[in-house]
PDB file of C-alpha atoms in Angstrom:
ATOM      1  CA  MET A   1      74.656  21.977 -20.879  1.00  0.00           C
ATOM      2  CA  ASP A   2      72.547  18.864 -21.426  1.00  0.00           C
ATOM      3  CA  THR A   3      73.303  17.542 -24.918  1.00  0.00           C
ATOM      4  CA  SER A   4      70.830  14.657 -24.743  1.00  0.00           C
ATOM      5  CA  HIS A   5      67.606  14.712 -26.691  1.00  0.00           C
ATOM      6  CA  ALA A   6      64.402  15.376 -24.760  1.00  0.00           C
ATOM      7  CA  GLY A   7      62.784  12.172 -25.998  1.00  0.00           C
ATOM      8  CA  SER A   8      65.795   9.882 -25.696  1.00  0.00           C
ATOM      9  CA  PRO A   9      65.535   6.762 -23.516  1.00  0.00           C
ATOM     10  CA  ARG A  10      68.182   8.151 -21.142  1.00  0.00           C
ATOM     11  CA  THR A  11      66.301  11.395 -20.659  1.00  0.00           C
ATOM     12  CA  ARG A  12      63.049   9.514 -20.082  1.00  0.00           C
ATOM     13  CA  SER A  13      64.800   7.272 -17.544  1.00  0.00           C
ATOM     14  CA  ARG A  14      66.063  10.279 -15.608  1.00  0.00           C
ATOM     15  CA  ARG A  15      62.564  11.747 -15.574  1.00  0.00           C
ATOM     16  CA  GLU A  16      61.010   8.444 -14.460  1.00  0.00           C
ATOM     17  CA  VAL A  17      63.147   8.484 -11.318  1.00  0.00           C
ATOM     18  CA  GLY A  18      62.265  12.120 -10.696  1.00  0.00           C
ATOM     19  CA  PHE A  19      65.532  13.743 -11.792  1.00  0.00           C
ATOM     20  CA  ALA A  20      65.217  16.968 -13.791  1.00  0.00           C
ATOM     21  CA  GLY A  21      68.902  17.971 -14.132  1.00  0.00           C
ATOM     22  CA  THR A  22      71.474  17.352 -16.826  1.00  0.00           C
ATOM     23  CA  GLN A  23      72.972  14.000 -17.736  1.00  0.00           C
ATOM     24  CA  ALA A  24      76.307  14.982 -16.160  1.00  0.00           C
ATOM     25  CA  ARG A  25      74.595  16.021 -12.920  1.00  0.00           C
ATOM     26  CA  PHE A  26      72.582  12.778 -12.909  1.00  0.00           C
ATOM     27  CA  HIS A  27      75.766  10.710 -13.177  1.00  0.00           C
ATOM     28  CA  ALA A  28      77.433  12.769 -10.456  1.00  0.00           C
ATOM     29  CA  GLU A  29      74.449  12.110  -8.167  1.00  0.00           C
ATOM     30  CA  LEU A  30      74.588   8.379  -8.910  1.00  0.00           C
ATOM     31  CA  ALA A  31      78.297   8.307  -8.072  1.00  0.00           C
ATOM     32  CA  ARG A  32      77.574   9.804  -4.640  1.00  0.00           C
ATOM     33  CA  ASP A  33      74.587   7.555  -3.840  1.00  0.00           C
ATOM     34  CA  PRO A  34      75.759   4.825  -1.412  1.00  0.00           C
ATOM     35  CA  THR A  35      72.772   2.607  -2.290  1.00  0.00           C
ATOM     36  CA  ARG A  36      74.288   2.139  -5.763  1.00  0.00           C
ATOM     37  CA  PHE A  37      77.379   0.334  -4.452  1.00  0.00           C
ATOM     38  CA  ALA A  38      77.803  -3.109  -2.932  1.00  0.00           C
ATOM     39  CA  THR A  39      79.407  -2.998   0.510  1.00  0.00           C
ATOM     40  CA  THR A  40      80.374  -6.681   0.781  1.00  0.00           C
ATOM     41  CA  PRO A  41      81.691  -9.323  -1.612  1.00  0.00           C
ATOM     42  CA  GLU A  42      78.399 -11.191  -1.177  1.00  0.00           C
ATOM     43  CA  GLY A  43      76.429  -8.061  -2.049  1.00  0.00           C
ATOM     44  CA  PHE A  44      78.561  -7.557  -5.137  1.00  0.00           C
ATOM     45  CA  GLY A  45      77.990 -11.168  -6.213  1.00  0.00           C
ATOM     46  CA  LYS A  46      74.252 -10.902  -5.632  1.00  0.00           C
ATOM     47  CA  ARG A  47      74.038  -7.733  -7.724  1.00  0.00           C
ATOM     48  CA  LEU A  48      76.173  -9.253 -10.480  1.00  0.00           C
ATOM     49  CA  MET A  49      74.046 -12.408 -10.630  1.00  0.00           C
ATOM     50  CA  SER A  50      70.829 -10.375 -10.730  1.00  0.00           C
ATOM     51  CA  HIS A  51      72.109  -8.713 -13.912  1.00  0.00           C
ATOM     52  CA  ALA A  52      73.214 -12.065 -15.374  1.00  0.00           C
ATOM     53  CA  THR A  53      69.801 -13.593 -14.652  1.00  0.00           C
ATOM     54  CA  ARG A  54      68.005 -10.652 -16.230  1.00  0.00           C
ATOM     55  CA  LEU A  55      70.198 -10.748 -19.359  1.00  0.00           C
ATOM     56  CA  GLU A  56      70.287 -14.535 -19.858  1.00  0.00           C
ATOM     57  CA  PRO A  57      67.099 -14.710 -21.991  1.00  0.00           C
ATOM     58  CA  LEU A  58      68.462 -12.011 -24.331  1.00  0.00           C
ATOM     59  CA  LEU A  59      71.854 -13.567 -25.083  1.00  0.00           C
ATOM     60  CA  ASP A  60      70.666 -15.842 -27.895  1.00  0.00           C
ATOM     61  CA  ARG A  61      69.673 -12.750 -29.871  1.00  0.00           C
ATOM     62  CA  ALA A  62      73.198 -11.362 -29.634  1.00  0.00           C
ATOM     63  CA  PHE A  63      75.361 -14.484 -30.022  1.00  0.00           C
ATOM     64  CA  THR A  64      75.166 -17.393 -32.444  1.00  0.00           C
ATOM     65  CA  MET A  65      77.477 -19.530 -30.284  1.00  0.00           C
ATOM     66  CA  ARG A  66      77.622 -19.435 -26.502  1.00  0.00           C
ATOM     67  CA  PRO A  67      79.679 -21.252 -23.887  1.00  0.00           C
ATOM     68  CA  ARG A  68      77.985 -24.316 -22.411  1.00  0.00           C
ATOM     69  CA  ALA A  69      78.949 -23.395 -18.860  1.00  0.00           C
ATOM     70  CA  LYS A  70      76.393 -21.341 -16.956  1.00  0.00           C
ATOM     71  CA  ALA A  71      77.326 -18.369 -14.800  1.00  0.00           C
ATOM     72  CA  THR A  72      77.422 -19.405 -11.155  1.00  0.00           C
TER      73      THR A  72
END
């Protein structure tokens, strides 16, 4: 049973990628998709830094004080 709301951002995201099943089924499919996992330490680092780069401009909204050191 899908307990999410039809108009919720998660439901819309599943539809945008062409998935029509339940939230649980969607997560099960993601867990089996090998393209969702890094296969090397370098790949893991690259994926991690892509998230850090994307989130960097948003951090000032969430934190009044931040470390001076940048993520490297």
